[in-house]
Every structure is written in C-alpha cells, then in structure tokens.
mmCIF file of C-alpha atoms in Angstrom:
data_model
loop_
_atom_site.group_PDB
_atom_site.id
_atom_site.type_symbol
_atom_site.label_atom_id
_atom_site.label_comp_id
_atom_site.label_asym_id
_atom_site.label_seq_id
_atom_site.Cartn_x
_atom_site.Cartn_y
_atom_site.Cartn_z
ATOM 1 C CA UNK A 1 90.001 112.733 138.911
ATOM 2 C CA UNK A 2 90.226 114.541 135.212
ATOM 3 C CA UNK A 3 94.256 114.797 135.916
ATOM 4 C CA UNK A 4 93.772 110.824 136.555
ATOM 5 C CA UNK A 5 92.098 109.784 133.401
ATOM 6 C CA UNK A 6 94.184 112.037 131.373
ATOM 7 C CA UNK A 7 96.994 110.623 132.108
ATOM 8 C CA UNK A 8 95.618 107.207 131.747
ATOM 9 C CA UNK A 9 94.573 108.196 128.099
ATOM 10 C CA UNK A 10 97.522 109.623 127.320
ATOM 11 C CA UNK A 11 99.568 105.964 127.979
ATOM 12 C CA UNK A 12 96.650 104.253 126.426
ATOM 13 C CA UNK A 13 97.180 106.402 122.928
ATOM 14 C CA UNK A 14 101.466 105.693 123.109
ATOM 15 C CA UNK A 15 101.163 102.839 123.566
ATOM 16 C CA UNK A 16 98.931 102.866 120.533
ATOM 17 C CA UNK A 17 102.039 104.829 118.299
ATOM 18 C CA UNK A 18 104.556 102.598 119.229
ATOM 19 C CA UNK A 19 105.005 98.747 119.147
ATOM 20 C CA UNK A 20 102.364 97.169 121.428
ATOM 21 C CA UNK A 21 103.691 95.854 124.216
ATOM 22 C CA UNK A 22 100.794 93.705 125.546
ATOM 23 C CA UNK A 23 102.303 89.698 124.429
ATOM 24 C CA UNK A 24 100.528 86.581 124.167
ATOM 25 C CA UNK A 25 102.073 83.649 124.066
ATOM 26 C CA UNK A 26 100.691 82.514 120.782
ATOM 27 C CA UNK A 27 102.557 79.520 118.720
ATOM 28 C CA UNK A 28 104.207 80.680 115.893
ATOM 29 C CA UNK A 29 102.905 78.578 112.888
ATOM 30 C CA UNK A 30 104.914 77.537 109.677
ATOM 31 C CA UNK A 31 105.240 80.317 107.525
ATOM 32 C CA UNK A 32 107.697 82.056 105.384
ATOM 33 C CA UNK A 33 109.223 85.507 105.466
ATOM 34 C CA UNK A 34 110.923 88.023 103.206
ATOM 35 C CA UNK A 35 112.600 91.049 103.529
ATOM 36 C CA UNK A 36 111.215 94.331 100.748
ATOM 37 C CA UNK A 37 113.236 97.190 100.153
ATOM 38 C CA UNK A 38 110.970 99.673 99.853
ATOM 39 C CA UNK A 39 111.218 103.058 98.196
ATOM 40 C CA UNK A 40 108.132 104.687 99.816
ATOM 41 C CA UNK A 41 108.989 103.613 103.473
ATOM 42 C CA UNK A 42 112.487 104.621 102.436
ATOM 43 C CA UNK A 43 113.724 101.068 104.643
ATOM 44 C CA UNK A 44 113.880 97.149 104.464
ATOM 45 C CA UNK A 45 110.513 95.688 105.863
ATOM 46 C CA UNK A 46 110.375 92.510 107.454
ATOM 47 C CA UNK A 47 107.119 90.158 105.342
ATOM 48 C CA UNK A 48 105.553 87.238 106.704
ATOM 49 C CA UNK A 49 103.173 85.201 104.722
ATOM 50 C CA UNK A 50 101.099 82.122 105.982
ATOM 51 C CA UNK A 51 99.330 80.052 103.213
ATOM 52 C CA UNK A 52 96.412 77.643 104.040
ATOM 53 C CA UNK A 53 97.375 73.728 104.475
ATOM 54 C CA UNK A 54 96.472 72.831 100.613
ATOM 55 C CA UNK A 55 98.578 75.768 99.280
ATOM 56 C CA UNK A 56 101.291 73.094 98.409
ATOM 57 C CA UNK A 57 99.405 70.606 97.474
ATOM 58 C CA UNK A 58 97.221 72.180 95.042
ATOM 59 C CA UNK A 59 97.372 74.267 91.634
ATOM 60 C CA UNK A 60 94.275 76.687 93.241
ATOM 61 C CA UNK A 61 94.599 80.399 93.695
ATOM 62 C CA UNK A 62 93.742 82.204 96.713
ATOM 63 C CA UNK A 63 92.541 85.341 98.239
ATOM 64 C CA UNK A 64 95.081 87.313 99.994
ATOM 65 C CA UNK A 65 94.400 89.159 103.803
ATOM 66 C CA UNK A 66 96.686 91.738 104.159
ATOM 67 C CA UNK A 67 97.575 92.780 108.128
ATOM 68 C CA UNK A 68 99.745 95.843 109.411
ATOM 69 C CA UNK A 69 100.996 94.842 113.041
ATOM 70 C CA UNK A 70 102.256 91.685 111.518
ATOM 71 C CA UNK A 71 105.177 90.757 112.758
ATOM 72 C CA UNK A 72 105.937 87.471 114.875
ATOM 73 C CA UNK A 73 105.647 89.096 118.163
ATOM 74 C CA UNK A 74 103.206 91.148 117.340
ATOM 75 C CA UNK A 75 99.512 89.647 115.649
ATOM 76 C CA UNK A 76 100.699 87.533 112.891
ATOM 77 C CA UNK A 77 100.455 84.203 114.564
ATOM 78 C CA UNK A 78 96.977 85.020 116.673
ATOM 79 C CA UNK A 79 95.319 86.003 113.064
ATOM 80 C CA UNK A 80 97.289 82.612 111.039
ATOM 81 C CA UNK A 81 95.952 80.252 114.037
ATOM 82 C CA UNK A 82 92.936 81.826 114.015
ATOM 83 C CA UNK A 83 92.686 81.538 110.067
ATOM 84 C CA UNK A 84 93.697 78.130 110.301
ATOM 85 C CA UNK A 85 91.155 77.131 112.896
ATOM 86 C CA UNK A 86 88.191 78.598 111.387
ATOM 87 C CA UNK A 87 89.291 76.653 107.384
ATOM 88 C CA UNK A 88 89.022 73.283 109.751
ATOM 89 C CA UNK A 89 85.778 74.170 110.734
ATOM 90 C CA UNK A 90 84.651 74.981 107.545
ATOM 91 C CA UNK A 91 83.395 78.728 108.505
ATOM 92 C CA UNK A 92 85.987 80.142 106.075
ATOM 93 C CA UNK A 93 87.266 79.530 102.393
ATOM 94 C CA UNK A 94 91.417 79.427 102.210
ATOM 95 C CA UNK A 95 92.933 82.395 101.897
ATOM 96 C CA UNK A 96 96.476 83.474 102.289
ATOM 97 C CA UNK A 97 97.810 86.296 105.199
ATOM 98 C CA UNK A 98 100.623 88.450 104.449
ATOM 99 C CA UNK A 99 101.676 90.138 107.841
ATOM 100 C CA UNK A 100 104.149 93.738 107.746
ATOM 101 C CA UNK A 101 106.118 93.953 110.912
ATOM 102 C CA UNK A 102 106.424 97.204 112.223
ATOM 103 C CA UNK A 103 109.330 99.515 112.065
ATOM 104 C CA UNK A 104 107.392 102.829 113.409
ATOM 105 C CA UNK A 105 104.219 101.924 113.848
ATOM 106 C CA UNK A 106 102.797 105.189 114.924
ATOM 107 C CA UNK A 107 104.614 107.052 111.459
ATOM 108 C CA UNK A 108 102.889 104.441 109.009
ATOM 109 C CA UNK A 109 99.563 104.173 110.444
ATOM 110 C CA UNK A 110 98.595 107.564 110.727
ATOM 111 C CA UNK A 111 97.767 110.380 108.267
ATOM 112 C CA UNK A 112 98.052 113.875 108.461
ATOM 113 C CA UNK A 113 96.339 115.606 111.625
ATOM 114 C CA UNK A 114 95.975 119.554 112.203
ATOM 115 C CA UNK A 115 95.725 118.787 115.860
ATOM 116 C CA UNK A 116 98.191 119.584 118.303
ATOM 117 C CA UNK A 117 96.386 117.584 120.801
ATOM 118 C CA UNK A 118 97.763 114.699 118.406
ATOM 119 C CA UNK A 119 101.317 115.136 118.627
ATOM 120 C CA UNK A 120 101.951 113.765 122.262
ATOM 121 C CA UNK A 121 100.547 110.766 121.492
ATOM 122 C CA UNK A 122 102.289 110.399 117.755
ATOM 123 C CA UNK A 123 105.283 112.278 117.168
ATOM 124 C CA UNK A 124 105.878 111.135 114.102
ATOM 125 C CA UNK A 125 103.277 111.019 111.484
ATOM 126 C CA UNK A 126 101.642 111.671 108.151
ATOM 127 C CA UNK A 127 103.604 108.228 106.777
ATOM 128 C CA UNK A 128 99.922 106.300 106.049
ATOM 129 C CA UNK A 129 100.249 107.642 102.152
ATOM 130 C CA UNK A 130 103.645 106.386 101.927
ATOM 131 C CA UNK A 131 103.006 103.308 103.762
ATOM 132 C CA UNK A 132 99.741 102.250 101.575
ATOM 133 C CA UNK A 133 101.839 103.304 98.566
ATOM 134 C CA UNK A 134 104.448 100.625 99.909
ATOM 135 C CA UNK A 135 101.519 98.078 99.630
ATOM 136 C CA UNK A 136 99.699 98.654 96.907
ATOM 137 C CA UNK A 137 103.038 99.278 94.414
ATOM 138 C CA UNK A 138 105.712 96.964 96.225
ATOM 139 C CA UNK A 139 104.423 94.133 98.401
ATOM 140 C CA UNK A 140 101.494 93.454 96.799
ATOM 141 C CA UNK A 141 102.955 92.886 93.251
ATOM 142 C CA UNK A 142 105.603 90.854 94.821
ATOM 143 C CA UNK A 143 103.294 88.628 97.258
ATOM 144 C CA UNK A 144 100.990 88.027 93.253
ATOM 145 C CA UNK A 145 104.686 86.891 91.781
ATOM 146 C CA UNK A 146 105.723 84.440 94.331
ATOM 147 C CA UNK A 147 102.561 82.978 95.403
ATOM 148 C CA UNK A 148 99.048 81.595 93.600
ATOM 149 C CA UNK A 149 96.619 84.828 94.027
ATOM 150 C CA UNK A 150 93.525 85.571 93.112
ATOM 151 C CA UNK A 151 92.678 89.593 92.390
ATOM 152 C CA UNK A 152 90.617 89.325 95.979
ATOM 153 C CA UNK A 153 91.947 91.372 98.519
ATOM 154 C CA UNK A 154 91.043 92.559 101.756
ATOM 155 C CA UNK A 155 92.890 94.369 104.988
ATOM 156 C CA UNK A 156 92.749 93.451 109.039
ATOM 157 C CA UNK A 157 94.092 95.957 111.866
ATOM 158 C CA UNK A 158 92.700 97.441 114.958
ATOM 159 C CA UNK A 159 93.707 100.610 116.786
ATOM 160 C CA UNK A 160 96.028 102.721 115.048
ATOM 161 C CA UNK A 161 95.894 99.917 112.376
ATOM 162 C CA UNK A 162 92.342 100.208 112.251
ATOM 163 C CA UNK A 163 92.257 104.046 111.866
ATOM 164 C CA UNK A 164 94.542 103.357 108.624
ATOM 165 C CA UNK A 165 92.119 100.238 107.308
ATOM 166 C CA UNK A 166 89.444 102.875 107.586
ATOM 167 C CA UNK A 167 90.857 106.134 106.032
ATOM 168 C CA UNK A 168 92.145 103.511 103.394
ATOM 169 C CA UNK A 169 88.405 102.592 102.923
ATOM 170 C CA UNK A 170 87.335 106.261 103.217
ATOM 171 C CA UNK A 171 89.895 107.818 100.924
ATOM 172 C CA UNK A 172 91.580 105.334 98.624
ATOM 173 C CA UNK A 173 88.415 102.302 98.955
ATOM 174 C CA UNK A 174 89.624 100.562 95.172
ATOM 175 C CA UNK A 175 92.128 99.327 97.219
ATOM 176 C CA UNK A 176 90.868 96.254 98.942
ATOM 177 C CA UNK A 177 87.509 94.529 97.994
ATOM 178 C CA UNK A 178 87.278 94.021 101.957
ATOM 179 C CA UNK A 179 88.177 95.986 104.945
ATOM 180 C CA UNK A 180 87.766 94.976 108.451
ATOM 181 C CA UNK A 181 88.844 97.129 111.724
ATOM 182 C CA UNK A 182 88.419 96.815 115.231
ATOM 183 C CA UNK A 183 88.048 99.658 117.643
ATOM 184 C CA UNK A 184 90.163 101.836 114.758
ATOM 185 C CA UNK A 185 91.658 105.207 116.216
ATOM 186 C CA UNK A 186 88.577 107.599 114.531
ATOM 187 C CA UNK A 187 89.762 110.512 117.172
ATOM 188 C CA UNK A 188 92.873 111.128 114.584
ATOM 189 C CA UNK A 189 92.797 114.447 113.394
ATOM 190 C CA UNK A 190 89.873 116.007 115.183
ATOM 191 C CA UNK A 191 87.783 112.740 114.019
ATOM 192 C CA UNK A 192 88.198 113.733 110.484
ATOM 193 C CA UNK A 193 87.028 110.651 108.964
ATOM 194 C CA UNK A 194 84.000 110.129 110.717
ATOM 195 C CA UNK A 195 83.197 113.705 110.552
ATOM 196 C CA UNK A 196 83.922 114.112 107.158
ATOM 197 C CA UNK A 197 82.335 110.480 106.042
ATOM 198 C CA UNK A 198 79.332 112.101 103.873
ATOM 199 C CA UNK A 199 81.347 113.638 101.436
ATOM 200 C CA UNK A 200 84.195 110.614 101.443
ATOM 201 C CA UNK A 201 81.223 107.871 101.015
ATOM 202 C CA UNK A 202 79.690 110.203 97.526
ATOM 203 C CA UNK A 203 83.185 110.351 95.916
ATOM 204 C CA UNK A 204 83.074 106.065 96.050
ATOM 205 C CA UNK A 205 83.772 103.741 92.958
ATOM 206 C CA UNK A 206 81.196 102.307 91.650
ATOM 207 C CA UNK A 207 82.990 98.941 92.822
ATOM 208 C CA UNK A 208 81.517 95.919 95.249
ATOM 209 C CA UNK A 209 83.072 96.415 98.590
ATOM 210 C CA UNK A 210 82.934 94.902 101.953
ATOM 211 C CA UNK A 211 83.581 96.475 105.457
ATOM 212 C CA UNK A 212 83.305 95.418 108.975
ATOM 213 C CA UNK A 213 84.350 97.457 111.763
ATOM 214 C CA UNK A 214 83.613 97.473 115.577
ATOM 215 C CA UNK A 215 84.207 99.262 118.742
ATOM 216 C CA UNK A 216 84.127 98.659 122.412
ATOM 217 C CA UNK A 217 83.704 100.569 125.825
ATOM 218 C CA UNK A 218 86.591 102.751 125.009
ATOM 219 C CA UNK A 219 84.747 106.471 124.688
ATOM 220 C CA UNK A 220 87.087 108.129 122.325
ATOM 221 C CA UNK A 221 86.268 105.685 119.920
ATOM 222 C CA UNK A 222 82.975 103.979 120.458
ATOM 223 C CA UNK A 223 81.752 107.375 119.678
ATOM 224 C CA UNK A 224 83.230 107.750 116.253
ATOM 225 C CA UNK A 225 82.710 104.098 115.020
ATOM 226 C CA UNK A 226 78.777 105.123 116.149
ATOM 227 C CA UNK A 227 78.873 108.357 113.976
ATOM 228 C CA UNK A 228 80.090 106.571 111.253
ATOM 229 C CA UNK A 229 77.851 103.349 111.812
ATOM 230 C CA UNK A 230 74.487 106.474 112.148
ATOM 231 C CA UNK A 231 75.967 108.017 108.284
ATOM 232 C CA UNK A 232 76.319 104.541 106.787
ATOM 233 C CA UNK A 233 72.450 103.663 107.559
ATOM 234 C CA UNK A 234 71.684 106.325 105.550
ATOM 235 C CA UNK A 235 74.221 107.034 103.120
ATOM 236 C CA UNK A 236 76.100 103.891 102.169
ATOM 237 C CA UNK A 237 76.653 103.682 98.536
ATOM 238 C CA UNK A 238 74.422 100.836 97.009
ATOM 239 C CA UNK A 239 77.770 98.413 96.033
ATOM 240 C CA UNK A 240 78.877 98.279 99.787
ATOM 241 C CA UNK A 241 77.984 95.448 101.885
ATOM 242 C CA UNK A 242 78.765 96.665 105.759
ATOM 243 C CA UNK A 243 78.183 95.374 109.165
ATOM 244 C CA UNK A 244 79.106 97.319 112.358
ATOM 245 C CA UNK A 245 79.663 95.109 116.019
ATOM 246 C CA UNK A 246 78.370 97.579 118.782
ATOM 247 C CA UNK A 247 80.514 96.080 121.404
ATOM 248 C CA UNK A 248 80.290 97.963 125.046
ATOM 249 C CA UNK A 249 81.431 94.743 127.080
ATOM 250 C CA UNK A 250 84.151 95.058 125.624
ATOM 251 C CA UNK A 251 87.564 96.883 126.147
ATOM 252 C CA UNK A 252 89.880 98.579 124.029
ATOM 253 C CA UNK A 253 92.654 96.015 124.576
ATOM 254 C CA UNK A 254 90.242 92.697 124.120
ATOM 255 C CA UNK A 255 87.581 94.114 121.179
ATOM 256 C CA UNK A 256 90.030 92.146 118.675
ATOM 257 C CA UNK A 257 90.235 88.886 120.472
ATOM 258 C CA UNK A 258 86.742 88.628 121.251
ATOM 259 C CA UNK A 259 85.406 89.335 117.716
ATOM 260 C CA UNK A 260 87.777 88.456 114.997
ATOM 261 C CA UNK A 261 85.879 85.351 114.244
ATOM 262 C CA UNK A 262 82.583 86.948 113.597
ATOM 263 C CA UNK A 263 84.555 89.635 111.459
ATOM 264 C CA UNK A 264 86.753 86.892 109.186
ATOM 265 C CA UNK A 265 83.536 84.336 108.551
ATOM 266 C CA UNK A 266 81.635 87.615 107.807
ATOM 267 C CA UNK A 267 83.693 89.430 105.174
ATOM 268 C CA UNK A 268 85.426 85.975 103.893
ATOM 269 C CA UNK A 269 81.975 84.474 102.933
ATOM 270 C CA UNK A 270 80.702 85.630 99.753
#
C-alpha cells in the first residue's frame, strides 16, 4: 500500500516539473504575443498579453496580472476568459494579463532545495532567482512600454507556480502589490518557506500588500498552506491584507478551477 502511494506521488510531483499535461479545451481569446530575449533565462520566451475589451478604445491605464504557466495550451486562455467574464459581471475592475509560456517549467519555478528527496521529482532547479529576475528587469519594463500600465501589479500560479508566487511573496514581497496561489508546492526544500515564515514575514517592507492562497485535499500541501495560514494569524505584518481558502473537497488537480473567482474578485477589489 505505501509502495502504491509512493509511486502515485512521485507522478503527481513530475508531472508538476514538467509541462502539465492535463488539457482543456478552452477557446483561445484575442490576444497578442511577443517573443523576449532574455539574459537571465539565457533563451527567447514566448509572451502573451490579453487586455480588457476597452483597452483600445480608451486612453485609461490598467493594472497588470502577471501568470507563469501561460502559454496557449497551457492556462492563459482559462485565466483571460475567466478575467473577461468576471469585468462583464462587474465583480472585477479591468486589468491586463501577461501570460510566460514555459520552456522548463520545473527549472524556473523552483528555488534552491538541500533535499535529495527533491531531485526525482525536479532535476533541474534553483532557476526561480533567474526567472523572477527575467520579470521584474525584462518583461515587465517592456509589457509598461508597449501597453497603458498602471504601477499595480500582482502574480497568479498554482502548484509549482504557486510555490514560486509564494517564496516571491516570502523573500522578494516589493515585487507585486498582490499575490495569489493555489495549492502552491510548500513541500520544496524540506517546507522551507512555511517553516521558515516567522523570520521571512519580520524582514517585510513596510509596503501595502495583498495575498491569497489556498489548498485542497492533497496532504503534502494542505499541511503547509495550514502552517503558514496558523503563523499569519499571529504574525502578519500590519500592511498585509491576506485571506487563506481551506479547501478539503477539493483536489490537487481542480483547487484552481474551483476557486479562481473568489481569489481574482478578492485581491482585484480594493
């Protein structure tokens, strides 16, 4: 039975490092795309960018959502429908998504781990410095020249994307002004982040920030996101705003699906 579960976990978590490979068939909406050469990622990445339906018609500026696992087949066009549905019920103000299509998903994601235990799953790591370098100093600069920005910024992944929103949060938080992350891969690295979130949370900027984050039925997460729900009830610096979704009915593979609508109208509405 333990032989069976491991081995269960251990497709579960490559899965996770590589491309996913679970499809929906979600329409593509119109967008545009661009293609950065990047010194950080050392590599050409692939940049799609979906602007709200009064982008061309207006002189306004608008907040930008930022979104790892963005490429066409993988979550750009579930989060730009889903944006777009929520601005025509009015549960959202327009903002602007800027999805980065994966190259090596498991390399960019992930930070350093001492763990050996980590290495089956993710090979190839310790690229999450380089690849938030990448955004911060290259694509964001160029989204702000080409299109009508405000300085509001936030960041959507889950999984292995949402272990990088959250040590992004955790370790370089002036980044974004909002963060949100669904079941995010806390187990990374002997579960530094959540074990080490006391000390991360008293080095924070004095700086208004948002976070939302959530986890489902999957154990090697749910208890992580808990630990670091339990340290934020007690030591969340006074400028953050947070909400954590306790969600056990849900699994690892439908936690983003079933609550990205509560987690945009939250951390969208001021």
């Amino acid at each position: 039975m333990k032989k069976t579960i491991f081995l269960l976990l251990t497709t579960i978590l490559t899965i996770s490092c590589k491309n996913k490979e679970m499809v929906y068939n979600d329409p593509i909406p119109q967008h545009d795309s661009l293609t950065i050469s990047s010194k950080f990622v050392n590599e050409e990445r692939v940049i799609n960018i979906w602007t709200p339906p009064n982008y061309k018609n207006s002189v306004e500026s608008f907040p930008v959502l930022y979104m790892p696992d963005g490429g066409i087949k993988e979550d750009f066009p579930h989060i730009a429908n889903t944006l777009n549905k929520l601005l025509s019920e009015n549960k959202i103000p327009p903002l602007i998504l800027v999805g980065i299509e994966n190259t090596e998903r498991g390399r960019d994601l992930t930070g350093f781990s001492e763990a050996e235990y980590d290495k089956q799953f993710c090979p190839v790591t310790d690229g999450a410095k380089n690849f938030r370098a990448f955004i911060a100093e290259e694509l964001m600069p160029k989204i702000n020249k080409e299109y009508r920005t405000t300085n509001r910024k936030g960041i959507i992944g889950e999984s292995l994307a949402g272990l990088f929103v959250m040590e992004t949060f955790f370790t370089k938080p002036n980044t974004f002004d909002f963060y949100i992350a669904m079941d995010p891969s806390l187990w990374w690295n002997n579960h530094f982040l959540a074990k080490n979130a006391d000390s991360l949370l008293s080095e924070f900027p004095d700086q208004n920030l948002k976070l939302w984050f959530a986890g489902s039925s999957a154990e090697d997460i749910s208890q992580f996101t808990k630990s670091v729900d339990k340290t934020l009830k007690t030591n969340a610096p006074a400028e953050l705003t947070w909400e954590y979704l306790d969600a056990p009915n849900e699994k690892h593979n439908t936690i983003f699906r079933a609550t990205k609508e509560k987690a945009l109208i939250w951390s969208l509405n001021e």
